[in-house]
Structure formats: C-alpha cells, structure tokens
Amino acid sequence: MNKVYFKYLLHTNRNIIAVLFMTCFLIYPFMIFFVDRQMFYSQALDACIWYSFILMILTFCIPIYMQNKRLKKKSVDTFYSLPIKKEKMYHTEMIFGLFLVFVPWVFNYLLGISQYWIKEGSLASGKEVLILIACLIYGFIQYSMNYFLVGKCNNVLDGVITLFAYDFLPVVIFVVAGSFIDMNTVGINAYDVVNFANMSVHGAMYSLVYYFIYRLHYSTLFLNFPIGFLFLLLHCILGILAYREAWRDYVCKPLEEAEQKTTSAWSYRFLIPIYCMLYLSLATYNNGIEIMTITGVLVFLGYLAATFVSNRAIKISARSLVFFASVLLVMNIFTYVFRENKAFGLNEMFPTDYAYVDLDLYINLYDEQKNIQADVSLSDEEIITSLQDLQRVCIDRFYEGQGETIGSLLISYKDSHGKKICNYNYSITKGDEEELLELLKKSGYEIEITDWDIKVE
Amino acid sequence: MLEIKNISKSLGGNSVLKHCSLKIEDGKVFGLVGVNGAGKSTLLRCIAGIFQVEEGEILIDGEPVYENEKIKKQILFISDDPYYPLNATLTSLKKFYQTFYDWNEERFQEFYKIFNLPLDKPINNFSKGMKRQVFILISLAIMPKYLILDESFDGLDPVMRLNFKRALMEILADGKMTVLISSHSLRECEEICDAFGILENGCIQTSGDLEALKNQVHKIQLGFKDEISKELFKDLDLLYFKKVSHIVTLVVRGDIEEIKQYLKLLNPILMDVLNVSFEELFIYEIMKKEGNFYE
C-alpha cells in the first residue's frame, strides 16, 4: 500500500466520507433513537438487519466509484503515469474502498446498538455482534466480487450493467427454473424443488447477508445451522479468489482497453447467452404456439437490445441470429426430452421417511350433481403404496394429456410431529373417484352417500 | 538517455508500433511528428509507462520504465486532453501533483505570475487554452527530468505560446530536462526542438538533429533555356520534383556543393538555393515515402 496515495484519497474524498457518515447515521442510530420503547426489542433488531442492506448497496456502488478512473482514457493517462506501481495502487484503492464501505457503516452500527446498551444496560437480543461479524465477512466477499467484475469491464456503463445482471441472475434462475418445473411436472410444488433461499445463497449476491441474518434471526441457536457455515466457507473462498483475481487483473489488464467495448468472457459474452437461455426455456412448444411466439419475440427483442448495448452498434450479425435460433431449438428439444422422460423421475420422488399421509380431496361430479369432499389421514403402508400408484396414473395422464378434470387432490406427507415433508397436488379425472373411494374404504373410513354429497367419515 | 529498442504495440488488434527504435540524448527538445494515426500518442504513452509494450524495451539511463517507480518519478506526461477531477481547482490539482512529484513552489509562483490563472476556480469552467496553461504551469513547477507533452501547444494563444516557450527555454538552459513534444504545429516544433523524429507506419522513419537535417536537405529552383527532362535528375536523392515550363523546383538530399556541381553541368540559366522549413521537410519526407514526390 502507498501511504501517500492513501492520504491523498482520504483528503480528496472527505466530502464523500462525510456524506456516508451522515447517511448511515440518519438511517440507523438516528431512527433507533425514535423507536417506541414498547416496540423497542423487535424493531431494534429488525432495524439492525435492514441496516445491513445499506452495506450491500455500498458494496455495489463503491467498486464502481473506485475503478472509475481505470475505465476512462483521460484518467488512465494521468493515474498510470504516476510513479506508483500498479500493485501498490491496487492495494491502496482496494483498502480505501473497504474503508469507504465499512468505516461509516460500522461506526454508525456501533452507535446504534450502543443505544440499547445505554437505555437497557444490555443488547436487544445478543445477536448484534454476530450480525456485525456476518456483515463484515459478507460485505468483504461481495465487495471483492463486485470489484473483480467491474475490473473485467472496460467502461462504467458496462460495469454497472454487469453488476446488476450478476446480482439479479440468482433470482432469474429461481423464477425461470420454478416456472419451467411448474409447467413440465405434475403434482410437485416447483418452489419446493427450487428453493429460493438456497438459490440466493448459491448466487452469492445481494441476498447473501439477508439469508445469513435470516437464519440468525429465526433460529434459536446459530450453531443449529451448520449449513450456514458451509456456505460461509464457500463464499470466503470465493471472496479471497475474487480479491486475488481482481489484483491480478488490475496489474495485467492492458490500460488501452479503457473506454473500449467490453469483450471479457465475464461480462456480456457470458451474461447474454445465459439470460437468453433462461428466458427461452419459457418459449417452448408445450405452452402452445401463441405463448411460444409471444415469449420468443419478447426474448428476441431483449436479446437484440442487449446485443446492441454490448456492441454499441445497432446491427445484428448472422452469427447472433443463428445463436438465438439454436438456443430456441435446444431449449425446445430439452423440454421435449424432459417431458418424454416424465421429468426424469422428478414427479415420482416420493418421500420415504414419513409417518402418515394427509389427503385433502375435492371432486365435483357434475353428472350426479354431487360433491366428494374429504380431509383424511392414511398411515397403512399398503394403502399408501396404492395411493402412490394412483399418483403415478395422474402423472402419466398429465404427459399423455388425457381425461376431463373433475376435481383436485392434495396429498401431504408428514412426519410423526405432524410437520409437512412435502405436498403433491393433482387434477382428478373421471374414473379416479371410484379408485379413491375404494382406497378410503380399505383404510377404514365410512362412505356415506347423501342427496348432495358423498361424505367420508 | 532515453532508449527505445525495437518496440511493438498493438491497439484493438491493429499493430500501431512495429519494431520502433529511437534514442534521445539528455537535455534535448525532441519533436515527434507524424501524420494522424501514425502512433505518436501511443509511443508517448509507452514511454510514460502507461502502456506496456509487447516487444522490445524502453530504457531510461539503462533502466526499464514500465512499473519502475524510481524512473517514473523522473517523467511527467501531459496528454492532449489532461484529466482533472470534477470541481478540481488549480490549488487542488497542485496538491495532487505535489503528492507524487518533487514540487518547486518558488518556480510555481514565478510562472504563476506569468500565466495569471485563477487559483480557486473550477478548472471545468476554464477555456481549452486555460486548461492547457494549467498543466503547462504544473509541468514547469515540477520540472521533471523527462517532460512528455502530447500536443500540448494546441489551443494556446500566441502570447501564451511565447510565454511557454520562453519559460521552457529558461529551464532548458540548465540542460537538466529533456522534453518530448508531439505536435501538429511543425512551425512551433521547429522553433523549440533541436531534434526530431518522424513516425510513420509504426516506426521512426527519420530522426536526428534538426539543423543537421536541414543542412542535408535543400530546395533549389532552376531555370533552363529549353525544356528539360526529369530523367536528368535521376542521380540525385530527390524528395520533391516540380516542373513548370522551363522552371524546375527540386528538394534534394545531400551535400549542397556536390549537388550544385551536378546541377551546373546541366547549364541552368538560373539556380537559387532556398531555405527548407521543418514543415516542408516533413511533407516532402512523407510524400516521398508515399511515392508521389513528382508533380
């Protein structure tokens, strides 16, 4: 690190430092001061968690601000002709950036939590210290990653777009994968398969701290969640790698690339195909030709816009068109194979460690003008095997597209404490009701037929 | 001494400098000239240690420049459009350069009186010429061992240009500073520079002492009784040839006495030797390289 340069950065950024201190103060300690005493404990902790989002915003903005001069030709000429080695310049700017991110934030965090101490003689929940540690760790990881990603770009606009695209990528993967599973599977709840929390944590971006803290907040003991430590370890490795790679990139990247189009494989070259692929997975034949066309056109327009922005030119090459058509074709082939193989058994992954099964049945028999409504529990192995056979029939029927829907069946597998393991939701077609009623009879339920209903008791 | 040894540099896949070599003696004012896109700015940025060369090396006093703090402390690069932070003033910019270079406040005050720029007004509001004056003033206050000016004269009014030249001459009298200037204004270069280099096709095609070159190249006007064929001049190292009726204008390289003797054999009725300016020299050199020196 170059101390002289650090002092210069401190001096020239004194206004920004003051603004950061003031903003953090107004958002946290100042607000805490006005929290109603009766609401103090719950609100104080919530405020503490939400204050971490300010840190996330800082880890997004500061890397762009710090690398601004590397992305402009004029400033490159001035700064890189200075008698400082690039390596020293990197460490100085990196450390100064961390200073901007953490010092005003931590100072005001401590000021905020110290108010509990002063008012109550203790901390509000005792988790504040853990939250601070989590924020410091994840803040550093996120800052390093963002610093690395901005460094891969050649201009500020590309830097901002790339960071946004990476930050939203886990959410897009979650939504698209959820929709795809929802459209191409039956019975299972797509969002049980694609778990948002896990996706976001794997995504390692803006929601990192939130989920880390979420776990802290809703668990009685931090140590009950060893998986949190695994993620922490994984992300620490990623953070250190990002710091190291950003350093290498800073030293080796040719400075003549400033203000040029970004050609790095980390930016548009990766992001455009991945976003295109994700969205085109929704433009598939099974949704019908209209939906497929509309979705395809919308994705194509987005693809064109992204290509124009990345190339800084309104022109499309034959290669881009071929790429788009190929992705569309591949996604349709994948969907076809996925459906032909009945989601590769995803629909039939029934749990084995359940204690009993709850059935919530609703059937409307139009011909007989009768309803069947039942909310029953089954625990007999043989009966449950028969039920699973019926589930398989429902699955086959979904892929073959047969039968007229007359009702719904919700099956919940539960453990001995009554806690839900997983849910299955099927459409019931004509003829299934007899099999279901037979199954209920076998498990000891009485079937009573009235003028209006078929009751199961 | 600054030595450029066989350097090559590409920008965006285009080879800008190709096996370029050059030596600049200390204490010289070196004018780097070339057509637009010749690679002058790229060469200066390589010398300043901003761009890393792909082949060859750039040495100052035998040490490489790139990533060498000690050597870079001796170099100040002022680009054609220098950077200053938003709302920067002359005072804040002075503070910036003071951080990294040895600053001579006395010299700053001395030249500040000449340039008379507002100290605490944002540079952003200055005219283009004033902005250039700011950086020239800074370079004069730093007085690095190697001052690299990329088209820094452009935009200066005649009075300021004169002031800068005077200031530069005053400093150069010590012989402690070497100046590299790239400019489109060859007349300006001619007045200040004592050495030059013509950059063309990615390498220095011609370089050397300006006066020596001017003594080597001569513009001669000849008048003949009868119309004369250009074939008669084929033994001369011609840079330019123009024939209007019986009058011939030549720009020729070589020893003037030998040339005169050769031309006398052609029995001209008139022979005038005219001065060749640096600008003309540059034009004739470029025209000859492009193969269109006959009109």
Tab-separated table of N, CA, C and O in Angstrom, chain A residues 2 4-5 8 11 69 73-88 251-256, chain B residues 9-11 45 48-51 54 66-67 69 72-73 75 77 79 81-85 95-97 99-101:
chain	number	residue	atom	x	y	z
A	2	ASN	N	0.419	2.261	-0.717
A	2	ASN	CA	1.142	3.524	-0.773
A	2	ASN	C	0.449	4.530	0.164
A	2	ASN	O	-0.674	4.978	-0.104
A	4	VAL	N	1.121	7.602	0.935
A	4	VAL	CA	0.942	8.961	0.401
A	4	VAL	C	-0.330	9.002	-0.459
A	4	VAL	O	-1.147	9.920	-0.344
A	5	TYR	N	-0.502	7.978	-1.264
A	5	TYR	CA	-1.678	7.915	-2.133
A	5	TYR	C	-2.950	7.733	-1.294
A	5	TYR	O	-3.986	8.338	-1.583
A	8	TYR	N	-3.868	10.954	0.143
A	8	TYR	CA	-4.434	11.797	-0.908
A	8	TYR	C	-5.898	11.412	-1.145
A	8	TYR	O	-6.775	12.282	-1.245
A	11	HIS	N	-8.015	12.670	1.616
A	11	HIS	CA	-8.193	14.129	1.541
A	11	HIS	C	-9.212	14.491	0.463
A	11	HIS	O	-10.112	15.298	0.702
A	69	LYS	N	-11.704	5.558	-12.532
A	69	LYS	CA	-10.565	6.158	-13.238
A	69	LYS	C	-9.853	5.154	-14.153
A	69	LYS	O	-9.193	5.551	-15.091
A	73	LYS	N	-10.241	6.952	-20.404
A	73	LYS	CA	-8.944	7.179	-21.037
A	73	LYS	C	-8.162	8.318	-20.381
A	73	LYS	O	-6.968	8.190	-20.113
A	74	LYS	N	-8.867	9.442	-20.142
A	74	LYS	CA	-8.188	10.628	-19.617
A	74	LYS	C	-7.533	10.344	-18.272
A	74	LYS	O	-6.375	10.693	-18.035
A	75	SER	N	-8.290	9.713	-17.398
A	75	SER	CA	-7.754	9.467	-16.063
A	75	SER	C	-6.690	8.367	-16.078
A	75	SER	O	-5.770	8.382	-15.263
A	76	VAL	N	-6.814	7.438	-17.019
A	76	VAL	CA	-5.793	6.383	-17.143
A	76	VAL	C	-4.439	7.036	-17.420
A	76	VAL	O	-3.433	6.697	-16.790
A	77	ASP	N	-4.424	8.001	-18.356
A	77	ASP	CA	-3.172	8.688	-18.705
A	77	ASP	C	-2.540	9.334	-17.479
A	77	ASP	O	-1.332	9.270	-17.276
A	78	THR	N	-3.378	9.956	-16.679
A	78	THR	CA	-2.839	10.685	-15.514
A	78	THR	C	-2.404	9.718	-14.417
A	78	THR	O	-1.275	9.783	-13.934
A	79	PHE	N	-3.303	8.818	-14.030
A	79	PHE	CA	-3.022	7.985	-12.853
A	79	PHE	C	-1.948	6.927	-13.096
A	79	PHE	O	-1.177	6.622	-12.207
A	80	TYR	N	-1.928	6.385	-14.310
A	80	TYR	CA	-0.970	5.305	-14.526
A	80	TYR	C	0.376	5.785	-15.053
A	80	TYR	O	1.259	4.975	-15.295
A	81	SER	N	0.502	7.106	-15.190
A	81	SER	CA	1.842	7.632	-15.465
A	81	SER	C	2.489	8.075	-14.145
A	81	SER	O	3.648	8.461	-14.115
A	82	LEU	N	1.726	8.004	-13.059
A	82	LEU	CA	2.253	8.396	-11.746
A	82	LEU	C	3.308	7.389	-11.273
A	82	LEU	O	3.240	6.209	-11.631
A	83	PRO	N	4.247	7.856	-10.478
A	83	PRO	CA	5.289	6.920	-10.016
A	83	PRO	C	4.822	5.988	-8.891
A	83	PRO	O	5.344	6.015	-7.784
A	84	ILE	N	3.797	5.199	-9.175
A	84	ILE	CA	3.335	4.179	-8.217
A	84	ILE	C	3.145	2.891	-9.001
A	84	ILE	O	2.541	2.910	-10.075
A	85	LYS	N	3.614	1.805	-8.427
A	85	LYS	CA	3.414	0.511	-9.090
A	85	LYS	C	1.929	0.167	-9.050
A	85	LYS	O	1.244	0.488	-8.074
A	86	LYS	N	1.478	-0.515	-10.087
A	86	LYS	CA	0.058	-0.874	-10.162
A	86	LYS	C	-0.371	-1.712	-8.965
A	86	LYS	O	-1.483	-1.574	-8.468
A	87	GLU	N	0.517	-2.573	-8.524
A	87	GLU	CA	0.209	-3.452	-7.399
A	87	GLU	C	-0.094	-2.626	-6.141
A	87	GLU	O	-1.076	-2.873	-5.449
A	88	LYS	N	0.752	-1.626	-5.905
A	88	LYS	CA	0.553	-0.765	-4.728
A	88	LYS	C	-0.730	0.049	-4.892
A	88	LYS	O	-1.462	0.277	-3.935
A	251	VAL	N	-3.310	-5.530	-12.326
A	251	VAL	CA	-1.898	-5.391	-12.721
A	251	VAL	C	-1.706	-5.732	-14.204
A	251	VAL	O	-0.953	-5.064	-14.906
A	252	CYS	N	-2.408	-6.754	-14.668
A	252	CYS	CA	-2.150	-7.275	-16.031
A	252	CYS	C	-3.027	-6.682	-17.116
A	252	CYS	O	-2.654	-6.718	-18.286
A	253	LYS	N	-4.180	-6.166	-16.765
A	253	LYS	CA	-5.106	-5.706	-17.804
A	253	LYS	C	-4.509	-4.543	-18.596
A	253	LYS	O	-4.085	-3.551	-18.002
A	254	PRO	N	-4.500	-4.632	-19.933
A	254	PRO	CA	-3.939	-3.521	-20.716
A	254	PRO	C	-4.793	-2.258	-20.558
A	254	PRO	O	-6.004	-2.303	-20.714
A	255	LEU	N	-4.124	-1.151	-20.230
A	255	LEU	CA	-4.862	0.081	-19.942
A	255	LEU	C	-5.463	0.720	-21.186
A	255	LEU	O	-6.357	1.551	-21.093
A	256	GLU	N	-4.975	0.313	-22.353
A	256	GLU	CA	-5.536	0.877	-23.579
A	256	GLU	C	-6.966	0.414	-23.812
A	256	GLU	O	-7.657	0.899	-24.704
B	9	LYS	N	3.686	-2.461	-30.466
B	9	LYS	CA	2.481	-2.311	-29.642
B	9	LYS	C	1.243	-2.352	-30.536
B	9	LYS	O	1.194	-1.691	-31.578
B	10	SER	N	0.264	-3.134	-30.123
B	10	SER	CA	-1.000	-3.209	-30.877
B	10	SER	C	-2.118	-2.609	-30.042
B	10	SER	O	-2.117	-2.751	-28.818
B	11	LEU	N	-3.056	-1.973	-30.719
B	11	LEU	CA	-4.248	-1.467	-30.035
B	11	LEU	C	-5.470	-2.022	-30.754
B	11	LEU	O	-5.619	-1.804	-31.955
B	45	ARG	N	2.760	7.320	-24.728
B	45	ARG	CA	2.182	6.598	-23.576
B	45	ARG	C	3.057	5.399	-23.191
B	45	ARG	O	3.149	5.055	-22.018
B	48	ALA	N	5.909	6.883	-21.302
B	48	ALA	CA	5.486	7.308	-19.946
B	48	ALA	C	5.179	6.116	-19.039
B	48	ALA	O	4.880	6.306	-17.857
B	49	GLY	N	5.218	4.919	-19.576
B	49	GLY	CA	4.974	3.721	-18.754
B	49	GLY	C	3.507	3.452	-18.517
B	49	GLY	O	3.146	2.733	-17.589
B	50	ILE	N	2.646	4.042	-19.350
B	50	ILE	CA	1.206	3.792	-19.199
B	50	ILE	C	0.855	2.488	-19.918
B	50	ILE	O	0.195	1.625	-19.357
B	51	PHE	N	1.306	2.377	-21.149
B	51	PHE	CA	1.070	1.155	-21.914
B	51	PHE	C	2.295	0.254	-21.809
B	51	PHE	O	3.421	0.741	-21.846
B	54	GLU	N	4.612	-4.768	-26.237
B	54	GLU	CA	4.518	-6.218	-26.431
B	54	GLU	C	5.877	-6.831	-26.773
B	54	GLU	O	6.144	-7.985	-26.474
B	66	TYR	N	8.605	0.799	-17.499
B	66	TYR	CA	7.320	0.226	-17.086
B	66	TYR	C	7.380	-0.331	-15.659
B	66	TYR	O	8.261	-1.106	-15.330
B	67	GLU	N	6.457	0.120	-14.826
B	67	GLU	CA	6.351	-0.308	-13.431
B	67	GLU	C	7.622	-0.022	-12.622
B	67	GLU	O	7.942	-0.771	-11.697
B	69	GLU	N	9.023	2.730	-10.311
B	69	GLU	CA	8.653	3.953	-9.581
B	69	GLU	C	9.746	5.007	-9.652
B	69	GLU	O	9.476	6.197	-9.820
B	72	LYS	N	9.850	6.464	-13.128
B	72	LYS	CA	8.620	7.205	-13.446
B	72	LYS	C	8.517	8.529	-12.685
B	72	LYS	O	7.819	9.439	-13.106
B	73	LYS	N	9.222	8.608	-11.581
B	73	LYS	CA	9.246	9.864	-10.813
B	73	LYS	C	9.942	10.966	-11.627
B	73	LYS	O	9.749	12.153	-11.381
B	75	ILE	N	9.551	11.252	-14.847
B	75	ILE	CA	8.784	11.510	-16.072
B	75	ILE	C	7.458	12.187	-15.730
B	75	ILE	O	6.758	11.754	-14.815
B	77	PHE	N	3.973	13.141	-17.779
B	77	PHE	CA	3.274	13.032	-19.059
B	77	PHE	C	2.051	13.936	-19.031
B	77	PHE	O	1.202	13.823	-18.156
B	79	SER	N	-1.059	14.723	-21.308
B	79	SER	CA	-1.721	14.246	-22.528
B	79	SER	C	-2.389	15.396	-23.271
B	79	SER	O	-2.461	16.519	-22.770
B	81	ASP	N	-5.458	15.794	-23.742
B	81	ASP	CA	-6.673	16.213	-23.032
B	81	ASP	C	-6.528	15.752	-21.576
B	81	ASP	O	-7.091	14.747	-21.175
B	82	PRO	N	-5.771	16.509	-20.796
B	82	PRO	CA	-5.430	16.006	-19.446
B	82	PRO	C	-6.638	15.881	-18.518
B	82	PRO	O	-7.599	16.622	-18.633
B	83	TYR	N	-6.509	14.932	-17.597
B	83	TYR	CA	-7.583	14.653	-16.644
B	83	TYR	C	-7.483	15.569	-15.425
B	83	TYR	O	-6.397	15.876	-14.952
B	84	TYR	N	-8.634	15.965	-14.947
B	84	TYR	CA	-8.713	16.642	-13.651
B	84	TYR	C	-10.039	16.231	-13.031
B	84	TYR	O	-11.032	16.066	-13.746
B	85	PRO	N	-10.084	16.009	-11.725
B	85	PRO	CA	-11.344	15.586	-11.116
B	85	PRO	C	-12.405	16.690	-11.244
B	85	PRO	O	-12.064	17.862	-11.400
B	95	LYS	N	-2.081	20.188	-5.373
B	95	LYS	CA	-1.973	19.273	-4.233
B	95	LYS	C	-1.781	17.830	-4.748
B	95	LYS	O	-0.973	17.072	-4.202
B	96	PHE	N	-2.533	17.496	-5.797
B	96	PHE	CA	-2.439	16.158	-6.385
B	96	PHE	C	-1.019	15.888	-6.886
B	96	PHE	O	-0.418	14.864	-6.543
B	97	TYR	N	-0.476	16.806	-7.664
B	97	TYR	CA	0.859	16.580	-8.231
B	97	TYR	C	1.950	16.688	-7.161
B	97	TYR	O	2.964	16.008	-7.254
B	99	THR	N	1.697	15.508	-4.321
B	99	THR	CA	1.697	14.221	-3.628
B	99	THR	C	2.696	13.250	-4.260
B	99	THR	O	3.296	12.440	-3.573
B	100	PHE	N	2.850	13.347	-5.559
B	100	PHE	CA	3.632	12.319	-6.252
B	100	PHE	C	4.973	12.798	-6.814
B	100	PHE	O	5.831	11.978	-7.106
B	101	TYR	N	5.108	14.106	-6.987
B	101	TYR	CA	6.346	14.598	-7.609
B	101	TYR	C	7.017	15.637	-6.701
B	101	TYR	O	6.377	16.219	-5.829
